[in-house]
Coordinates of C-alpha atoms in Angstrom, one line a residue:
X9 CA 0.0 0.0 0.0
X10 CA 2.9 2.4 0.8
X11 CA 4.3 1.9 -2.7
X12 CA 1.0 2.7 -4.3
X13 CA 0.2 5.6 -2.0
X14 CA 3.3 7.5 -3.0
X15 CA 3.3 6.5 -6.6
X16 CA -0.4 7.1 -7.4
X17 CA -0.7 10.4 -5.5
X18 CA 2.3 11.7 -7.3
X19 CA 1.0 10.4 -10.6
X20 CA -2.3 12.2 -10.1
X21 CA -0.6 15.4 -8.8
X22 CA 1.9 15.5 -11.8
X23 CA -0.6 14.6 -14.5
X24 CA -4.3 15.2 -13.7
X25 CA -3.9 18.1 -11.3
X26 CA -1.0 19.8 -12.9
X27 CA -3.1 21.0 -15.8
X28 CA -5.5 22.8 -13.4
X29 CA -2.5 24.1 -11.4
X30 CA -0.9 25.6 -14.5
X31 CA -4.2 27.5 -15.2
X32 CA -5.3 28.3 -11.6
X33 CA -2.0 29.0 -9.9
X34 CA 0.6 29.7 -12.6
X35 CA -1.8 31.8 -14.6
X36 CA -1.6 30.2 -18.0
X37 CA -4.8 30.2 -20.0
X38 CA -6.5 26.8 -20.2
X39 CA -5.5 26.2 -23.8
X40 CA -1.8 26.8 -23.1
X41 CA -2.0 24.7 -20.0
X42 CA -3.6 21.9 -22.0
X43 CA -1.0 22.2 -24.7
X44 CA 1.9 22.0 -22.2
X45 CA 0.4 18.9 -20.6
X46 CA -0.4 17.2 -23.9
X47 CA 3.1 17.5 -25.2
X48 CA 4.7 16.6 -21.8
X49 CA 2.4 13.5 -21.4
X50 CA 3.2 12.4 -24.9
X51 CA 6.9 12.6 -24.2
X52 CA 6.3 10.8 -20.9
X53 CA 4.6 8.0 -22.8
X54 CA 7.8 7.5 -24.8
X55 CA 9.9 7.4 -21.5
X56 CA 7.9 4.4 -20.2
X57 CA 9.5 1.6 -22.3
X58 CA 13.0 3.2 -22.0
X59 CA 12.7 3.2 -18.2
X60 CA 11.3 -0.3 -18.2
X61 CA 14.2 -1.5 -20.3
X62 CA 16.6 0.3 -17.9
X63 CA 15.0 -1.6 -15.0
X64 CA 15.8 -4.9 -16.8
X65 CA 19.5 -4.0 -16.7
X66 CA 19.8 -2.1 -13.4
X67 CA 17.1 -3.7 -11.4
X68 CA 13.7 -2.4 -10.3
X69 CA 14.8 -0.9 -7.0
X70 CA 17.2 1.7 -8.5
X71 CA 14.4 3.2 -10.5
X72 CA 12.0 3.1 -7.6
X73 CA 14.6 4.7 -5.3
X74 CA 15.2 7.3 -8.0
X75 CA 11.5 8.2 -7.9
X76 CA 11.3 8.1 -4.1
X77 CA 14.3 10.3 -3.6
X78 CA 13.3 12.8 -6.3
X79 CA 9.7 12.9 -5.3
X80 CA 10.6 13.5 -1.7
X81 CA 13.2 16.2 -2.4
X82 CA 11.9 17.9 -5.6
X83 CA 8.1 17.9 -5.5
X84 CA 8.0 21.0 -3.4
X85 CA 10.6 23.0 -5.3
X86 CA 9.0 22.0 -8.7
X87 CA 5.5 23.1 -7.6
X88 CA 6.9 26.3 -6.1
X89 CA 8.8 27.1 -9.3
X90 CA 5.8 26.3 -11.4
X91 CA 3.6 28.6 -9.3
X92 CA 5.8 31.5 -10.4
X93 CA 6.6 30.3 -13.9
X94 CA 6.1 33.0 -16.5
X95 CA 7.2 31.3 -19.7
X96 CA 5.8 28.3 -21.5
X97 CA 9.3 26.9 -21.8
X98 CA 10.0 27.1 -18.1
X99 CA 6.7 25.5 -17.2
X100 CA 7.2 22.7 -19.7
X101 CA 10.7 22.0 -18.4
X102 CA 9.4 21.8 -14.8
X103 CA 6.4 19.6 -15.8
X104 CA 8.8 17.3 -17.7
X105 CA 11.1 17.1 -14.6
X106 CA 8.1 15.9 -12.5
X107 CA 7.0 13.4 -15.2
X108 CA 10.5 12.1 -15.6
X109 CA 10.7 11.5 -11.8
X110 CA 7.4 9.7 -11.6
X111 CA 8.4 7.5 -14.6
X112 CA 10.6 5.6 -12.0
X113 CA 7.3 4.4 -10.6
X114 CA 4.9 4.3 -13.5
X115 CA 7.1 2.3 -15.9
X116 CA 7.6 -0.6 -13.6
X117 CA 4.8 -0.4 -11.0
X118 CA 2.8 -3.3 -12.4
X119 CA 5.7 -5.7 -12.8
X120 CA 7.2 -5.0 -9.4
X121 CA 3.9 -5.8 -7.7
X122 CA 3.4 -8.9 -9.8
X123 CA 6.9 -10.1 -8.9
X124 CA 6.2 -9.7 -5.2
X125 CA 3.6 -12.5 -5.1
X126 CA 3.3 -16.1 -6.2
X127 CA 0.6 -16.9 -8.7
X128 CA -1.9 -18.4 -6.2
X129 CA -2.3 -15.1 -4.3
X130 CA -1.0 -12.6 -6.9
X131 CA -4.4 -11.2 -7.8
X132 CA -5.3 -10.6 -4.2
X133 CA -1.8 -9.4 -3.2
X134 CA -1.6 -6.9 -6.0
X135 CA -5.3 -5.8 -6.4
X136 CA -6.5 -5.3 -2.8
X137 CA -3.7 -3.0 -1.5
X138 CA -3.6 -1.2 -4.9
X139 CA -7.4 -0.5 -4.9
X140 CA -7.3 0.7 -1.3
X141 CA -4.3 3.0 -1.7
X142 CA -5.4 4.2 -5.1
X143 CA -8.8 5.2 -3.7
X144 CA -7.5 6.9 -0.6
X145 CA -4.4 8.6 -2.0
X146 CA -4.8 8.8 -5.8
X147 CA -8.5 9.4 -6.0
X148 CA -8.4 12.2 -3.4
X149 CA -5.2 14.0 -4.6
X150 CA -7.0 16.6 -6.7
X151 CA -9.6 17.3 -4.1
X152 CA -7.0 17.7 -1.4
X153 CA -5.0 20.1 -3.6
X154 CA -8.0 22.2 -4.5
X155 CA -9.3 22.3 -0.9
X156 CA -5.9 23.4 0.4
X157 CA -5.8 26.1 -2.4
X158 CA -9.2 27.3 -1.4
X159 CA -8.3 27.7 2.3
X160 CA -5.1 29.5 1.4
X161 CA -2.6 26.7 2.1
X162 CA -1.8 25.4 -1.4
X163 CA 1.9 24.7 -0.5
X164 CA 0.7 22.1 2.0
X165 CA -0.3 20.0 -0.9
X166 CA 3.3 19.9 -2.2
X167 CA 4.4 18.9 1.3
X168 CA 1.7 16.2 1.4
X169 CA 2.9 14.7 -1.9
X170 CA 6.5 14.9 -0.7
X171 CA 5.7 13.1 2.5
X172 CA 3.9 10.3 0.5
X173 CA 7.0 10.0 -1.6
X174 CA 9.0 9.6 1.6
X175 CA 6.7 6.8 2.8
X176 CA 7.1 5.2 -0.6
X177 CA 10.9 5.5 -0.4
X178 CA 11.0 3.8 3.0
X179 CA 8.9 1.0 1.7
X180 CA 11.2 0.6 -1.3
X181 CA 14.3 0.6 0.8
X182 CA 12.9 -2.2 2.9
X183 CA 11.9 -4.4 0.0
X184 CA 14.0 -6.9 -2.0
X185 CA 15.0 -6.4 -5.6
X186 CA 12.2 -8.1 -7.4
X187 CA 14.1 -8.5 -10.6
X188 CA 16.4 -11.0 -8.9
X189 CA 13.8 -12.5 -6.5
X190 CA 10.7 -12.5 -8.7
X191 CA 8.0 -14.9 -7.6
X192 CA 6.7 -15.1 -11.1
X193 CA 7.7 -18.7 -11.7
X194 CA 5.4 -19.5 -14.6
X195 CA 7.9 -18.1 -17.2

């Protein structure tokens, strides 16, 4: 659940919410915010197989640790910089930084969770914690962000995401390297 909590909240924050953030906080018109996010997400799409392949060589944990460290340390600075971004180029670069960070989670998330469980309990072991954490942390990320903005404490959302990334990082540091210890034996 800790892995999903940090990963899914960050994914929602950096993808779904970020378009609203660019319009509501950074001051870009909706069309420009949409264009920035469309191009950035298309590029992120291309990063997924590259990062997945990299995990085949380096292992899953290094990519997961990359995301955990970067998400913990850089979410707040990225959002703060985006809040004051004046140019499309600056905003795009910051969005890409966030999306590149979360690629350490999104590109290998499914395989890591599958490798943690043997086939007889894999569906339950992956699906139940994923569904609970995704509902609690991913599904509420945008609402929390908008609520904190409405009450005048928008930066607390950046801290919230950073803390979830820290929880994710602790979980990753405590787990085994699934590439080497995969419980997928059917291959």
